[in-house]
Amino acid sequence: YVLRGYLKVCVIKKVNLFNVLNTNMMKKELLVSVLMMFCLLSCNNDLIDDCKENVNPSMTKSVDFVPDTMDLKFIYQNKQYMSTCLVYDDYIDVLDEEVKVVYKSIKSKPMAALMRHDGFVEYFDKEEDLLKKFGEHMKMEKAAVTKSISFSDQRGLPEDDWNNNPNRYKARAFLYDDKNFSGRRCKDIVLENPGDAVDIPNLKEYDSFNDKCSSVKVQNYNFGVYALLVVYENDTYNENDSGDSFYFYAGYMDQADREYEHANLKYIFVDAVPPLPESRIDSWNDRISSCKFYFCSPNNFPEVD
């Protein structure tokens, strides 16, 4: 740019270029101008190179989804199965191939399942088989009725804990709208006497709680028996439609068993393989439509390895 400007001045002033170049002063000025030009070009290139190194070009980045990891532990036909699983938004990947085959066969049909306190879920082809192994239903003098007894804090607060039972109920069950015993709580399901039972054929009519439950608590204060909460996928205990059932219980013989809690029903799966054409995982989260709560006689569970 400097050289171009200098030549332009020469033309305007009608200076003979050859005469200019022949003068020592002009030679020096021209030499300085050329050197300045190369210095400017060199600096400019360095700046461009620096920009190229420091500025990342605009691009679309892919974010890798990291699945949840969980241990799958279940019993079927008196055999134990265990495997690590990867839980994605739309399916569950059982890493052990043998366990995957068995689990897929179990979850492809309606099953009755028992949540054992040793961490295993025990599956049964028929609900009658579960009841035979779990224990006989206690003989009751009066028929089961739907109760609505006020004991509400509407939260999973200390009022729901086993140690807080001001009305001295024999057993209590709590259904919560959200995980971790939070959100709205269903009207209390309680057993006041050893022979009581509560049947709720339609949770929508009971407390607008159909397909709402995300966490549960079961508490037992009656020595020598189990308090059993049975939840069903459909109304009227799956009588009109085939569906799954799940059993939660609280004992009393062992102090650790007197209160059973499950903080997130999302991790109790109903379907291991997504049904076509919809790709998803079905769990017990927001799935319970009816339930029963009653006492049953104790039976010994087989130990697991």
Short mmCIF file of C-alpha atoms in Angstrom, two decimals:
data_model
loop_
_atom_site.label_atom_id
_atom_site.label_comp_id
_atom_site.label_asym_id
_atom_site.label_seq_id
_atom_site.Cartn_x
_atom_site.Cartn_y
_atom_site.Cartn_z
CA TYR A 1 0.00 0.00 0.00
CA VAL A 2 2.85 2.40 0.76
CA LEU A 3 4.56 1.71 -2.57
CA ARG A 4 1.30 2.09 -4.46
CA GLY A 5 0.69 5.48 -2.82
CA TYR A 6 4.17 6.66 -3.56
CA LEU A 7 3.92 5.79 -7.27
CA LYS A 8 0.55 7.52 -7.41
CA VAL A 9 2.10 10.72 -6.11
CA CYS A 10 4.81 10.49 -8.73
CA VAL A 11 2.25 10.25 -11.51
CA ILE A 12 0.22 13.19 -10.19
CA LYS A 13 3.28 15.39 -9.97
CA LYS A 14 4.40 14.20 -13.45
CA VAL A 15 7.71 13.07 -12.04
CA ASN A 16 9.86 10.97 -14.32
CA LEU A 17 10.06 7.61 -12.60
CA PHE A 18 13.49 6.83 -13.94
CA ASN A 19 14.81 10.14 -12.72
CA VAL A 20 13.35 9.45 -9.33
CA LEU A 21 14.98 6.07 -9.11
CA ASN A 22 18.26 7.63 -10.06
CA THR A 23 18.27 9.93 -7.08
CA ASN A 24 19.84 8.56 -3.91
CA MET A 25 17.17 10.05 -1.67
CA MET A 26 14.33 8.48 -3.58
CA LYS A 27 16.11 5.17 -3.62
CA LYS A 28 16.35 5.22 0.13
CA GLU A 29 12.71 6.21 0.56
CA LEU A 30 11.59 3.50 -1.84
CA LEU A 31 13.69 0.88 -0.04
CA VAL A 32 12.19 1.86 3.32
CA SER A 33 8.68 1.75 1.87
CA VAL A 34 9.20 -1.75 0.46
CA LEU A 35 10.57 -3.00 3.78
CA MET A 36 7.58 -1.52 5.63
CA MET A 37 5.22 -3.21 3.21
CA PHE A 38 6.76 -6.66 3.83
CA CYS A 39 6.70 -6.12 7.59
CA LEU A 40 3.02 -5.26 7.49
CA LEU A 41 2.22 -8.31 5.35
CA SER A 42 4.19 -10.57 7.70
CA CYS A 43 2.36 -9.24 10.80
CA ASN A 44 -0.97 -9.64 9.09
CA ASN A 45 -0.24 -13.31 8.24
CA ASP A 46 0.84 -13.98 11.82
CA LEU A 47 -2.42 -12.54 13.11
CA ILE A 48 -4.41 -14.70 10.73
CA ASP A 49 -2.53 -17.81 11.84
CA ASP A 50 -3.18 -16.94 15.48
CA CYS A 51 -6.88 -16.57 14.79
CA LYS A 52 -6.97 -19.90 13.05
CA GLU A 53 -5.40 -21.56 16.09
CA ASN A 54 -7.55 -19.87 18.75
CA VAL A 55 -10.96 -19.76 17.11
CA ASN A 56 -12.89 -23.02 16.75
CA PRO A 57 -15.04 -23.22 13.66
CA SER A 58 -18.78 -23.53 14.16
CA MET A 59 -19.83 -27.17 14.26
CA THR A 60 -22.64 -29.44 15.48
CA LYS A 61 -21.52 -31.58 18.40
CA SER A 62 -23.16 -34.90 19.33
CA VAL A 63 -23.77 -35.51 23.04
CA ASP A 64 -23.40 -39.12 24.14
CA PHE A 65 -26.27 -40.38 26.33
CA VAL A 66 -25.02 -42.24 29.41
CA PRO A 67 -27.56 -44.86 30.55
CA ASP A 68 -28.35 -45.63 34.16
CA THR A 69 -26.79 -48.79 35.56
CA MET A 70 -28.71 -51.12 37.85
CA ASP A 71 -28.43 -54.65 39.22
CA LEU A 72 -31.24 -56.94 38.16
CA LYS A 73 -31.96 -59.66 40.75
CA PHE A 74 -34.92 -61.98 40.42
CA ILE A 75 -36.14 -65.51 41.15
CA TYR A 76 -38.22 -67.61 38.79
CA GLN A 77 -39.23 -71.23 39.30
CA ASN A 78 -36.97 -71.42 42.37
CA LYS A 79 -33.85 -70.35 40.45
CA GLN A 80 -31.91 -67.14 41.05
CA TYR A 81 -30.84 -64.80 38.26
CA MET A 82 -28.58 -61.75 38.52
CA SER A 83 -27.20 -59.36 35.93
CA THR A 84 -26.06 -55.79 35.47
CA CYS A 85 -28.40 -53.78 33.25
CA LEU A 86 -28.16 -50.58 31.26
CA VAL A 87 -31.37 -48.58 31.49
CA TYR A 88 -32.11 -46.30 28.53
CA ASP A 89 -35.10 -44.09 27.92
CA ASP A 90 -36.78 -46.61 25.65
CA TYR A 91 -35.41 -50.02 26.62
CA ILE A 92 -33.43 -52.01 29.18
CA ASP A 93 -30.29 -53.90 28.15
CA VAL A 94 -29.60 -57.00 30.28
CA LEU A 95 -25.90 -57.72 29.84
CA ASP A 96 -25.91 -61.40 30.83
CA GLU A 97 -27.29 -63.33 27.85
CA GLU A 98 -28.80 -66.20 29.86
CA VAL A 99 -30.54 -63.80 32.23
CA LYS A 100 -31.73 -61.73 29.28
CA VAL A 101 -33.49 -64.72 27.68
CA VAL A 102 -35.26 -65.72 30.92
CA TYR A 103 -36.21 -62.15 31.80
CA LYS A 104 -37.61 -61.54 28.32
CA SER A 105 -39.81 -64.64 28.59
CA ILE A 106 -41.08 -63.58 32.01
CA LYS A 107 -41.95 -60.02 30.99
CA SER A 108 -43.70 -61.05 27.78
CA LYS A 109 -46.80 -62.18 29.73
CA PRO A 110 -48.77 -61.05 32.80
CA MET A 111 -47.06 -62.13 36.01
CA ALA A 112 -47.51 -61.90 39.76
CA ALA A 113 -44.39 -60.67 41.55
CA LEU A 114 -43.26 -60.40 45.14
CA MET A 115 -40.80 -57.75 46.33
CA ARG A 116 -38.61 -59.65 48.75
CA HIS A 117 -36.65 -57.83 51.43
CA ASP A 118 -33.41 -59.54 50.37
CA GLY A 119 -33.44 -57.43 47.18
CA PHE A 120 -34.81 -60.11 44.85
CA VAL A 121 -38.10 -59.92 42.96
CA GLU A 122 -39.76 -63.33 42.81
CA TYR A 123 -42.00 -63.99 39.79
CA PHE A 124 -44.92 -66.41 39.60
CA ASP A 125 -46.95 -67.51 36.59
CA LYS A 126 -50.14 -67.37 38.67
CA GLU A 127 -51.13 -65.22 41.60
CA GLU A 128 -52.39 -68.35 43.39
CA ASP A 129 -48.87 -69.80 43.30
CA LEU A 130 -47.50 -66.68 44.93
CA LEU A 131 -50.07 -66.79 47.71
CA LYS A 132 -49.37 -70.45 48.43
CA LYS A 133 -45.67 -69.77 48.81
CA PHE A 134 -46.08 -66.49 50.66
CA GLY A 135 -48.62 -67.59 53.24
CA GLU A 136 -52.31 -68.22 53.71
CA HIS A 137 -54.71 -65.31 53.93
CA MET A 138 -55.85 -64.89 57.53
CA LYS A 139 -59.37 -66.00 58.31
CA MET A 140 -61.37 -62.85 58.92
CA GLU A 141 -64.67 -62.54 60.74
CA LYS A 142 -65.87 -59.52 58.78
CA ALA A 143 -65.82 -58.83 55.08
CA ALA A 144 -63.24 -56.53 53.52
CA VAL A 145 -64.43 -52.95 53.17
CA THR A 146 -63.08 -49.78 51.67
CA LYS A 147 -62.03 -47.41 54.44
CA SER A 148 -61.34 -43.70 54.40
CA ILE A 149 -59.67 -42.63 57.64
CA SER A 150 -58.07 -39.24 58.01
CA PHE A 151 -54.36 -39.23 58.83
CA SER A 152 -52.83 -36.78 56.47
CA ASP A 153 -49.84 -34.53 56.19
CA GLN A 154 -49.97 -34.71 52.36
CA ARG A 155 -46.20 -35.18 52.21
CA GLY A 156 -43.59 -37.82 52.81
CA LEU A 157 -42.70 -36.21 56.12
CA PRO A 158 -41.79 -37.78 59.48
CA GLU A 159 -45.53 -38.17 60.18
CA ASP A 160 -45.40 -41.10 57.74
CA ASP A 161 -42.57 -42.87 59.54
CA TRP A 162 -43.05 -46.14 61.37
CA ASN A 163 -42.32 -44.59 64.78
CA ASN A 164 -45.15 -42.07 64.40
CA ASN A 165 -48.46 -43.92 64.82
CA PRO A 166 -50.59 -41.76 67.14
CA ASN A 167 -53.82 -43.67 66.42
CA ARG A 168 -52.15 -47.03 67.14
CA TYR A 169 -53.20 -48.57 63.84
CA LYS A 170 -52.23 -52.20 63.28
CA ALA A 171 -50.90 -51.49 59.79
CA ARG A 172 -50.63 -48.60 57.32
CA ALA A 173 -49.91 -48.26 53.62
CA PHE A 174 -49.05 -45.03 51.81
CA LEU A 175 -49.16 -44.29 48.08
CA TYR A 176 -47.35 -41.16 46.88
CA ASP A 177 -47.73 -39.24 43.66
CA ASP A 178 -43.99 -38.61 43.23
CA LYS A 179 -40.81 -40.51 43.88
CA ASN A 180 -39.06 -40.33 47.26
CA PHE A 181 -42.42 -40.18 49.10
CA SER A 182 -43.21 -36.67 47.90
CA GLY A 183 -46.06 -34.91 46.17
CA ARG A 184 -49.71 -35.63 46.88
CA ARG A 185 -50.45 -38.65 49.04
CA CYS A 186 -53.41 -40.94 48.55
CA LYS A 187 -55.98 -41.12 51.35
CA ASP A 188 -54.58 -43.33 54.08
CA ILE A 189 -55.03 -47.07 53.78
CA VAL A 190 -55.02 -48.46 57.33
CA LEU A 191 -55.87 -51.63 59.22
CA GLU A 192 -57.27 -50.82 62.66
CA ASN A 193 -57.72 -54.38 63.94
CA PRO A 194 -55.96 -57.74 63.33
CA GLY A 195 -58.86 -59.05 61.24
CA ASP A 196 -59.27 -55.97 59.03
CA ALA A 197 -58.79 -55.81 55.28
CA VAL A 198 -59.11 -52.95 52.82
CA ASP A 199 -60.10 -53.57 49.21
CA ILE A 200 -59.95 -50.64 46.77
CA PRO A 201 -61.24 -51.80 43.37
CA ASN A 202 -60.83 -48.38 41.75
CA LEU A 203 -58.26 -45.85 42.95
CA LYS A 204 -59.75 -43.21 40.68
CA GLU A 205 -62.99 -43.27 42.66
CA TYR A 206 -61.18 -43.70 45.98
CA ASP A 207 -59.03 -40.57 45.76
CA SER A 208 -58.48 -39.77 42.06
CA PHE A 209 -55.29 -41.79 42.36
CA ASN A 210 -55.57 -44.07 39.34
CA ASP A 211 -52.19 -44.40 37.57
CA LYS A 212 -50.64 -41.85 39.92
CA CYS A 213 -48.41 -43.75 42.33
CA SER A 214 -44.60 -43.38 42.12
CA SER A 215 -43.48 -44.53 45.60
CA VAL A 216 -44.92 -46.63 48.43
CA LYS A 217 -44.57 -47.40 52.14
CA VAL A 218 -45.96 -50.39 54.04
CA GLN A 219 -45.91 -50.46 57.86
CA ASN A 220 -46.86 -53.28 60.23
CA TYR A 221 -47.52 -53.04 63.99
CA ASN A 222 -49.15 -56.45 64.41
CA PHE A 223 -46.80 -59.08 65.81
CA GLY A 224 -46.76 -62.54 64.23
CA VAL A 225 -48.30 -61.68 60.83
CA TYR A 226 -47.44 -59.91 57.59
CA ALA A 227 -49.16 -56.75 56.38
CA LEU A 228 -49.52 -57.28 52.65
CA LEU A 229 -50.14 -54.53 50.07
CA VAL A 230 -51.13 -55.96 46.69
CA VAL A 231 -51.24 -53.53 43.75
CA TYR A 232 -52.86 -54.28 40.39
CA GLU A 233 -52.36 -52.89 36.93
CA ASN A 234 -56.12 -52.68 36.18
CA ASP A 235 -59.34 -51.92 38.01
CA THR A 236 -61.08 -54.57 40.10
CA TYR A 237 -57.82 -56.45 40.67
CA ASN A 238 -57.33 -57.44 37.01
CA GLU A 239 -60.56 -59.42 37.05
CA ASN A 240 -61.87 -58.06 33.75
CA ASP A 241 -58.54 -57.81 31.95
CA SER A 242 -55.28 -59.69 32.15
CA GLY A 243 -52.66 -57.65 33.93
CA ASP A 244 -49.75 -57.74 36.33
CA SER A 245 -49.85 -57.67 40.11
CA PHE A 246 -47.13 -56.78 42.59
CA TYR A 247 -46.84 -57.62 46.30
CA PHE A 248 -45.20 -55.45 48.96
CA TYR A 249 -45.12 -56.58 52.57
CA ALA A 250 -43.99 -55.56 56.04
CA GLY A 251 -43.31 -58.08 58.78
CA TYR A 252 -42.87 -57.63 62.50
CA MET A 253 -40.66 -60.47 63.69
CA ASP A 254 -37.57 -58.68 62.39
CA GLN A 255 -37.38 -55.00 63.33
CA ALA A 256 -35.85 -54.12 59.94
CA ASP A 257 -38.91 -55.56 58.18
CA ARG A 258 -41.55 -53.58 60.09
CA GLU A 259 -41.52 -50.82 57.51
CA TYR A 260 -40.89 -51.45 53.82
CA GLU A 261 -40.25 -48.53 51.49
CA HIS A 262 -39.79 -48.28 47.74
CA ALA A 263 -38.76 -44.78 46.73
CA ASN A 264 -39.11 -45.04 42.94
CA LEU A 265 -41.45 -47.48 41.18
CA LYS A 266 -39.82 -46.50 37.89
CA TYR A 267 -37.21 -49.17 38.56
CA ILE A 268 -39.69 -52.02 38.90
CA PHE A 269 -40.22 -53.01 35.29
CA VAL A 270 -43.27 -54.60 33.74
CA ASP A 271 -41.98 -55.01 30.19
CA ALA A 272 -38.31 -55.68 29.53
CA VAL A 273 -38.82 -55.57 25.76
CA PRO A 274 -40.63 -52.52 24.36
CA PRO A 275 -43.94 -53.47 22.74
CA LEU A 276 -44.18 -52.66 19.05
CA PRO A 277 -44.77 -50.30 17.41
CA GLU A 278 -44.27 -48.04 20.43
CA SER A 279 -40.74 -48.05 21.81
CA ARG A 280 -40.73 -47.60 25.59
CA ILE A 281 -40.23 -49.26 28.96
CA ASP A 282 -43.27 -50.04 31.04
CA SER A 283 -42.72 -49.85 34.79
CA TRP A 284 -44.93 -49.74 37.87
CA ASN A 285 -44.54 -45.98 37.96
CA ASP A 286 -47.99 -44.36 37.45
CA ARG A 287 -49.52 -47.77 36.77
CA ILE A 288 -51.47 -48.86 39.85
CA SER A 289 -55.25 -48.87 39.38
CA SER A 290 -56.52 -50.99 42.30
CA CYS A 291 -55.11 -52.52 45.46
CA LYS A 292 -55.75 -54.72 48.48
CA PHE A 293 -54.32 -54.39 51.97
CA TYR A 294 -54.65 -57.18 54.52
CA PHE A 295 -52.84 -59.43 56.99
CA CYS A 296 -51.63 -62.91 56.16
CA SER A 297 -50.02 -65.63 58.20
CA PRO A 298 -46.21 -65.84 58.12
CA ASN A 299 -44.28 -68.28 56.03
CA ASN A 300 -40.53 -68.73 55.77
CA PHE A 301 -38.89 -67.46 52.59
CA PRO A 302 -36.09 -69.62 51.21
CA GLU A 303 -32.67 -68.08 51.62
CA VAL A 304 -30.83 -66.89 48.51
CA ASP A 305 -27.16 -67.42 47.80
#
